[in-house]
Amino acid sequence: VLAWREAQYRLRFSWIFAALTALVGVVIVADVFGEDFMRSFWSNYERMDGLITLLHLFMLFAVLGSVMNTKQLWVRFLQTSVGASVAVSLYGVLQLMGMFVINQGGVRVDATLGNATYLAGYILLHIFFTAFLFSQKNTPTWLQTLYGATVALHIFILFNTMTRGAILAFVGGTILTALLLVFLSEQRAALKKYAVGVIAFIVFFTGVFIAVKDTDFVKGNQILDRLSGISLTAGHSRFLVWSIAWEGVKEKPMLGWGQDNFILAFSKHYNPRMYSEEPWFDRAHNIVLDWLIAGGALALLAYMSIYLAFLYALWFYRRNNGAETKERSSELEPFSIPEKSVLTGLLAAYLFHNLFVFDNVISYIFFFSVLAFIHHSSTQNRPRMLNRLPFITIGTEGKEFVGR
């Protein structure tokens, strides 16, 4: 209603918006012609990942992308979210201390999310959110120290979730961010040194870990022992589920089975070699296969185009489309090189993490929020959509009223 009445609150066009619109459109068609529309629309109480959720997320993007109209508002948004994530991490610390029960049982911290993998995805995103805030210009030293302590706390919790995909995603995203800073951050020598130091530390630590992974010290530590078990053999159950999913994809390649209908494909193409694994899977635990099942090749194409639109908006957009002089070009960029590097690392880490699990409402909310942030920052000089609505002139008793 606000967007209809006030032009300043209408979305501007961006390729991110176009990609999201395409995804929603394809999924609607896939759900309507899928195996079970009611399941696709509502999902279930555990996942809450049906069409109704996707529509709400799309509207969340529309609201954030139009109402959050200054970078300072987005900084406050991220600071608030990071503050909440600190509370969640501290809850996880109390779980490790035995003051709160780990909901899933065992030793994998899940905090208030009830699932260690969900917590890992949440913390992974907030590590990069905090790094983005750290990279802001003119940030006071005391605040940078606080951000650094927050990152350290989050890394500690991330490792205690023992979610190997998220940990590898964090390492990979961090290396990518550091490499971008090394090669692209020309005017900040100190930043380059820090980036080189981070890469050297990761390489050194990885080498040492590989050298000692079979020692009693590693085997006696649950976190290190789980990390040392990363191998193709450890992913046996994932490979079996992926092979089942692929059989379902081959059966319905273009529009898939509809959202939340993987359990039907899983049951139809069940592989008896999974007798020793969980008795049922409602997700393929791979974002590519999950979208292929939910909406086929068209949905996957629309989903992956979101990442391409993200990178295009982040790296190739200038507020004045290059019309200004080179001396002022850096001032016209929506994001600085450090900010771009961190956001690119975030995107890579998020995608890699989802290659071994699947999205949920928590991760979706923050992913769509980031998309809205990039959308807003990259469309500031474009006209708003529906900026000109038809006018009707009504004359009554010598007075003229102009209405939309």
Coordinates of C-alpha atoms in Angstrom, one line a residue:
V1 CA 0.0 0.0 0.0
L2 CA 2.8 2.4 0.9
A3 CA 4.6 1.6 -2.4
W4 CA 1.4 2.2 -4.4
R5 CA 0.8 5.6 -2.7
E6 CA 4.3 6.9 -2.5
A7 CA 6.7 6.7 -5.5
Q8 CA 9.8 6.9 -3.3
Y9 CA 9.0 3.5 -1.8
R10 CA 8.8 1.6 -5.1
L11 CA 11.4 -0.8 -6.1
R12 CA 13.9 0.1 -8.8
F13 CA 14.8 -2.5 -11.4
S14 CA 17.9 -4.7 -10.9
W15 CA 18.9 -8.1 -12.3
I16 CA 18.7 -9.4 -8.8
F17 CA 15.0 -8.5 -8.7
A18 CA 14.5 -10.0 -12.2
A19 CA 16.2 -13.3 -11.1
L20 CA 14.1 -13.5 -7.9
T21 CA 11.0 -12.8 -9.9
A22 CA 11.9 -15.5 -12.4
L23 CA 12.6 -18.0 -9.6
V24 CA 9.2 -17.3 -7.9
G25 CA 7.4 -17.6 -11.3
V26 CA 9.0 -20.9 -12.2
V27 CA 8.4 -22.4 -8.8
I28 CA 4.7 -21.4 -8.9
V29 CA 4.2 -23.2 -12.1
A30 CA 6.3 -26.2 -10.9
D31 CA 4.2 -26.4 -7.7
V32 CA 0.9 -26.2 -9.5
F33 CA 1.8 -29.0 -11.9
G34 CA 3.9 -31.0 -9.4
E35 CA 3.0 -34.1 -7.5
D36 CA 1.3 -32.6 -4.5
F37 CA 0.4 -28.9 -4.6
M38 CA -0.9 -28.7 -1.0
R39 CA 2.4 -30.1 0.3
S40 CA 4.3 -27.7 -2.0
F41 CA 2.3 -24.7 -0.9
W42 CA 2.4 -25.3 2.9
S43 CA 5.4 -27.6 3.4
N44 CA 5.3 -28.9 7.0
Y45 CA 5.8 -27.7 10.5
E46 CA 9.4 -29.0 10.6
R47 CA 10.7 -27.4 7.4
M48 CA 8.3 -24.5 6.7
D49 CA 9.8 -24.3 3.2
G50 CA 6.8 -24.2 0.9
L51 CA 5.6 -21.7 -1.7
I52 CA 4.0 -19.6 1.0
T53 CA 7.4 -19.1 2.6
L54 CA 9.0 -18.2 -0.7
L55 CA 6.3 -15.6 -1.4
H56 CA 6.9 -14.1 2.0
L57 CA 10.6 -14.0 1.4
F58 CA 10.0 -12.3 -1.9
M59 CA 7.9 -9.7 -0.2
L60 CA 10.6 -9.3 2.5
F61 CA 13.0 -8.5 -0.3
A62 CA 10.6 -6.0 -1.8
V63 CA 10.1 -4.2 1.5
L64 CA 13.8 -4.1 2.5
G65 CA 14.9 -3.1 -1.0
S66 CA 12.6 -0.1 -1.0
V67 CA 12.3 1.1 2.6
M68 CA 15.8 0.5 3.7
N69 CA 17.0 3.4 1.5
T70 CA 20.3 4.5 3.1
K71 CA 23.6 2.5 3.7
Q72 CA 23.5 3.7 7.4
L73 CA 20.2 1.9 7.9
W74 CA 21.7 -1.3 6.5
V75 CA 24.7 -0.9 8.8
R76 CA 22.3 -0.6 11.8
F77 CA 20.4 -3.6 10.5
L78 CA 23.6 -5.7 10.3
Q79 CA 24.8 -4.5 13.7
T80 CA 21.5 -5.5 15.3
S81 CA 21.6 -8.9 13.7
V82 CA 25.2 -9.4 14.7
G83 CA 24.2 -8.4 18.3
A84 CA 21.5 -11.1 18.2
S85 CA 24.0 -13.6 16.9
V86 CA 26.3 -12.9 19.8
A87 CA 23.5 -13.8 22.2
V88 CA 22.9 -17.0 20.3
S89 CA 26.6 -17.9 20.4
L90 CA 26.7 -17.2 24.1
Y91 CA 23.8 -19.6 24.5
G92 CA 25.9 -22.2 22.7
V93 CA 28.8 -21.5 25.1
L94 CA 26.4 -22.2 28.0
Q95 CA 25.4 -25.5 26.3
L96 CA 29.1 -26.5 26.2
M97 CA 29.4 -25.7 29.9
G98 CA 26.4 -27.9 30.7
M99 CA 24.1 -25.1 31.8
F100 CA 21.7 -25.8 28.9
V101 CA 20.8 -29.0 27.2
I102 CA 21.9 -29.6 23.6
N103 CA 18.5 -30.1 21.9
Q104 CA 19.7 -32.8 19.4
G105 CA 21.7 -34.6 22.1
G106 CA 25.4 -35.4 21.8
V107 CA 28.0 -32.7 21.8
R108 CA 27.2 -30.7 18.6
V109 CA 26.1 -27.3 19.7
D110 CA 22.7 -26.2 18.3
A111 CA 21.9 -23.2 20.6
T112 CA 18.3 -21.9 20.1
L113 CA 17.9 -23.3 16.6
G114 CA 17.6 -26.9 17.5
N115 CA 19.9 -28.2 14.8
A116 CA 23.7 -27.9 14.7
T117 CA 23.7 -27.6 10.9
Y118 CA 21.1 -24.7 11.0
L119 CA 23.2 -23.0 13.7
A120 CA 26.4 -23.5 11.5
G121 CA 24.7 -21.8 8.5
Y122 CA 23.5 -18.9 10.7
I123 CA 26.9 -18.4 12.3
L124 CA 28.7 -18.7 9.0
L125 CA 26.7 -15.7 7.6
H126 CA 27.2 -13.6 10.7
I127 CA 31.0 -14.1 10.6
F128 CA 31.0 -12.4 7.2
F129 CA 28.4 -9.8 8.4
T130 CA 30.8 -8.9 11.2
A131 CA 33.7 -8.8 8.8
F132 CA 31.8 -6.4 6.6
L133 CA 31.1 -4.1 9.5
F134 CA 34.8 -4.3 10.4
S135 CA 35.7 -3.2 6.9
Q136 CA 33.7 0.0 7.1
K137 CA 35.8 3.2 6.8
N138 CA 36.3 5.4 9.9
T139 CA 35.3 2.6 12.3
P140 CA 36.6 3.4 15.8
T141 CA 39.3 1.2 17.2
W142 CA 37.1 0.1 20.1
L143 CA 34.4 -1.0 17.7
Q144 CA 36.9 -2.9 15.5
T145 CA 38.1 -4.7 18.6
L146 CA 34.5 -5.6 19.5
Y147 CA 34.0 -6.9 16.0
G148 CA 37.2 -8.9 16.2
A149 CA 36.1 -10.5 19.4
T150 CA 32.7 -11.3 17.9
V151 CA 34.3 -13.1 14.9
A152 CA 36.5 -15.1 17.3
L153 CA 33.4 -16.2 19.3
H154 CA 31.5 -17.1 16.2
I155 CA 34.5 -19.2 14.8
F156 CA 34.6 -21.0 18.2
I157 CA 30.9 -21.9 18.0
L158 CA 31.1 -22.8 14.3
F159 CA 33.8 -25.4 15.0
N160 CA 31.7 -26.7 17.9
T161 CA 28.7 -27.3 15.7
M162 CA 31.1 -29.9 14.0
T163 CA 29.4 -29.2 10.7
R164 CA 32.1 -30.0 8.2
G165 CA 30.6 -28.4 5.2
A166 CA 30.1 -25.1 7.0
I167 CA 33.7 -25.2 8.4
L168 CA 35.1 -25.8 4.9
A169 CA 32.9 -23.1 3.5
F170 CA 34.2 -20.6 6.1
V171 CA 37.8 -21.5 5.3
G172 CA 37.2 -21.2 1.5
G173 CA 35.2 -18.0 1.8
T174 CA 37.9 -16.5 4.0
I175 CA 40.7 -17.4 1.5
L176 CA 38.7 -16.0 -1.4
T177 CA 38.2 -12.7 0.5
A178 CA 41.9 -12.5 1.4
L179 CA 43.0 -13.2 -2.2
L180 CA 40.7 -10.5 -3.5
L181 CA 42.1 -8.0 -1.0
V182 CA 45.7 -9.0 -1.9
F183 CA 45.2 -8.5 -5.6
L184 CA 42.6 -5.6 -5.7
S185 CA 43.2 -3.5 -2.6
E186 CA 45.9 -1.2 -4.1
Q187 CA 45.8 1.7 -1.7
R188 CA 45.7 -0.1 1.6
A189 CA 49.1 -1.8 2.2
A190 CA 48.3 -2.7 5.8
L191 CA 45.1 -4.5 4.6
K192 CA 47.2 -6.5 2.1
K193 CA 49.5 -7.6 4.9
Y194 CA 46.7 -8.8 7.1
A195 CA 45.2 -10.7 4.1
V196 CA 48.5 -12.4 3.4
G197 CA 48.8 -13.2 7.1
V198 CA 45.4 -14.9 7.1
I199 CA 46.2 -17.0 4.0
A200 CA 49.5 -18.0 5.5
F201 CA 47.9 -19.0 8.8
I202 CA 45.2 -21.1 7.1
V203 CA 47.8 -22.9 4.9
F204 CA 50.1 -23.5 7.9
F205 CA 47.3 -24.7 10.1
T206 CA 46.0 -27.0 7.4
G207 CA 49.4 -28.5 6.8
V208 CA 50.0 -29.1 10.4
F209 CA 46.5 -30.6 10.9
I210 CA 47.0 -33.0 7.9
A211 CA 50.4 -34.1 9.4
V212 CA 49.0 -34.9 12.8
K213 CA 45.4 -36.0 12.0
D214 CA 46.1 -39.7 12.9
T215 CA 47.7 -38.9 16.3
D216 CA 46.1 -39.8 19.6
F217 CA 45.7 -36.1 20.3
V218 CA 43.4 -35.5 17.3
K219 CA 41.5 -38.8 17.8
G220 CA 40.9 -37.8 21.4
N221 CA 39.3 -34.5 20.5
Q222 CA 35.8 -34.8 19.1
I223 CA 35.9 -31.7 17.0
L224 CA 39.4 -32.5 15.5
D225 CA 38.5 -36.1 15.0
R226 CA 35.4 -35.2 13.1
L227 CA 37.3 -32.8 10.9
S228 CA 40.0 -35.4 10.3
G229 CA 37.3 -37.7 8.9
I230 CA 36.5 -35.5 6.0
S231 CA 36.8 -37.8 3.0
L232 CA 34.8 -39.2 0.1
T233 CA 34.1 -42.3 2.3
A234 CA 32.6 -40.1 5.0
G235 CA 30.1 -38.8 2.4
H236 CA 28.8 -42.2 1.5
S237 CA 25.2 -41.5 2.6
R238 CA 25.2 -38.1 0.8
F239 CA 26.3 -39.8 -2.4
L240 CA 23.6 -42.4 -2.2
V241 CA 20.9 -39.7 -1.6
W242 CA 22.3 -37.7 -4.5
S243 CA 22.1 -40.7 -6.8
I244 CA 18.5 -41.2 -5.7
A245 CA 17.8 -37.5 -6.4
W246 CA 19.3 -37.7 -9.8
E247 CA 17.0 -40.5 -10.7
G248 CA 14.1 -38.2 -9.8
V249 CA 15.6 -35.4 -11.8
K250 CA 15.9 -37.6 -14.9
E251 CA 12.2 -38.5 -14.6
K252 CA 11.0 -34.8 -14.4
P253 CA 13.9 -32.7 -15.8
M254 CA 12.2 -29.4 -16.7
L255 CA 9.8 -28.5 -13.8
G256 CA 10.6 -31.1 -11.3
W257 CA 8.3 -32.6 -8.7
G258 CA 7.2 -29.4 -6.9
Q259 CA 8.5 -28.0 -3.6
D260 CA 8.8 -30.3 -0.6
N261 CA 8.1 -33.4 -2.8
F262 CA 11.6 -34.9 -2.6
I263 CA 10.3 -37.5 -0.2
L264 CA 8.1 -38.9 -3.1
A265 CA 11.1 -39.2 -5.4
F266 CA 13.2 -40.6 -2.6
S267 CA 10.6 -43.3 -1.9
K268 CA 10.1 -44.2 -5.6
H269 CA 13.8 -44.5 -6.3
Y270 CA 15.0 -45.7 -3.0
N271 CA 18.4 -47.5 -3.0
P272 CA 18.5 -50.5 -0.6
R273 CA 22.2 -49.8 0.1
M274 CA 20.9 -47.1 2.4
Y275 CA 19.7 -49.8 4.9
S276 CA 22.2 -48.6 7.5
E277 CA 21.4 -44.9 7.1
E278 CA 18.4 -42.8 8.1
P279 CA 15.1 -44.4 7.0
W280 CA 13.9 -41.4 5.0
F281 CA 15.2 -38.1 3.5
D282 CA 13.0 -35.2 2.6
R283 CA 15.9 -33.2 1.1
A284 CA 18.7 -34.1 -1.2
H285 CA 21.2 -32.2 1.0
N286 CA 22.5 -30.4 -2.0
I287 CA 21.1 -27.1 -3.2
V288 CA 21.6 -27.9 -6.9
L289 CA 19.7 -31.2 -6.7
D290 CA 17.1 -29.8 -4.3
W291 CA 16.2 -27.1 -6.8
L292 CA 16.2 -29.6 -9.7
I293 CA 13.7 -31.7 -7.7
A294 CA 11.6 -28.7 -6.6
G295 CA 11.4 -26.9 -10.0
G296 CA 13.6 -28.7 -12.5
A297 CA 16.2 -27.2 -14.8
L298 CA 14.2 -23.9 -15.1
A299 CA 14.2 -23.3 -11.3
L300 CA 17.9 -24.2 -11.0
L301 CA 18.7 -21.8 -13.8
A302 CA 16.7 -19.0 -12.2
Y303 CA 18.3 -19.7 -8.8
M304 CA 21.9 -19.7 -10.1
S305 CA 21.1 -16.4 -12.0
I306 CA 20.6 -14.8 -8.6
Y307 CA 24.3 -15.4 -7.8
L308 CA 25.4 -14.0 -11.2
A309 CA 23.2 -10.9 -10.7
F310 CA 24.6 -10.5 -7.2
L311 CA 28.2 -10.5 -8.5
Y312 CA 27.3 -8.2 -11.4
A313 CA 25.6 -5.7 -9.1
L314 CA 28.5 -5.9 -6.6
W315 CA 31.5 -5.6 -9.0
F316 CA 30.3 -4.0 -12.2
Y317 CA 27.9 -1.3 -11.2
R318 CA 28.8 2.4 -10.7
R319 CA 26.3 5.0 -9.5
N320 CA 26.9 7.2 -12.5
N321 CA 27.6 4.3 -15.0
G322 CA 31.2 5.5 -15.6
A323 CA 30.2 9.0 -16.7
E324 CA 32.5 10.6 -14.1
T325 CA 36.3 11.0 -14.3
K326 CA 38.5 8.2 -13.2
E327 CA 39.7 10.2 -10.2
R328 CA 36.2 10.1 -8.8
S329 CA 35.2 6.6 -9.9
S330 CA 36.1 5.1 -6.6
E331 CA 33.9 7.5 -4.8
L332 CA 30.9 6.6 -7.0
E333 CA 31.2 2.9 -6.2
P334 CA 28.4 1.6 -3.9
F335 CA 31.0 -0.6 -2.1
S336 CA 34.7 -0.3 -1.3
I337 CA 37.1 -3.1 -2.4
P338 CA 37.2 -4.5 1.2
E339 CA 33.4 -4.5 1.3
K340 CA 33.1 -6.2 -2.1
S341 CA 35.7 -8.8 -1.1
V342 CA 33.9 -9.7 2.1
L343 CA 30.5 -9.9 0.4
T344 CA 32.0 -12.1 -2.4
G345 CA 33.5 -14.4 0.2
L346 CA 30.1 -14.5 1.9
L347 CA 28.4 -15.6 -1.3
A348 CA 31.0 -18.2 -2.0
A349 CA 30.8 -19.6 1.5
Y350 CA 27.0 -19.7 1.5
L351 CA 26.9 -21.5 -1.8
F352 CA 29.5 -24.1 -0.8
H353 CA 27.8 -24.7 2.5
N354 CA 24.5 -25.4 0.7
L355 CA 26.2 -28.0 -1.6
F356 CA 26.1 -30.3 1.4
V357 CA 22.9 -29.3 3.2
F358 CA 19.9 -27.2 2.3
D359 CA 18.4 -23.8 3.0
N360 CA 15.9 -23.2 5.8
V361 CA 13.9 -20.3 6.9
I362 CA 16.7 -18.9 9.0
S363 CA 19.3 -18.9 6.3
Y364 CA 16.7 -17.7 3.7
I365 CA 15.8 -14.6 5.7
F366 CA 19.4 -13.4 5.8
F367 CA 20.2 -14.4 2.2
F368 CA 17.2 -12.4 1.0
S369 CA 18.2 -9.5 3.2
V370 CA 21.7 -9.5 1.7
L371 CA 20.1 -9.6 -1.8
A372 CA 18.0 -6.6 -0.9
F373 CA 21.0 -4.7 0.4
I374 CA 23.0 -5.3 -2.8
H375 CA 19.9 -4.5 -4.9
H376 CA 19.4 -1.2 -3.1
S377 CA 23.0 -0.2 -3.3
S378 CA 23.3 -0.9 -7.0
T379 CA 20.1 0.9 -8.2
Q380 CA 20.4 4.3 -6.6
N381 CA 20.4 6.2 -9.9
R382 CA 17.7 4.2 -11.7
P383 CA 14.0 5.3 -11.9
R384 CA 11.6 3.4 -9.8
M385 CA 9.3 0.9 -11.4
L386 CA 5.7 2.1 -11.9
N387 CA 7.0 5.6 -11.3
R388 CA 4.2 7.0 -13.5
L389 CA 0.7 5.8 -12.8
P390 CA -2.3 6.9 -14.8
F391 CA -4.0 10.1 -13.6
I392 CA -7.7 10.8 -13.7
T393 CA -9.0 14.4 -13.6
I394 CA -12.4 14.8 -12.0
G395 CA -14.2 18.2 -12.1
T396 CA -16.9 18.9 -9.6
E397 CA -18.5 22.3 -9.1
G398 CA -15.6 24.3 -10.5
K399 CA -13.0 22.4 -8.4
E400 CA -10.6 20.0 -9.9
F401 CA -9.3 17.0 -8.1
V402 CA -6.5 15.0 -9.5
G403 CA -6.3 11.4 -8.4
R404 CA -4.1 8.4 -9.2

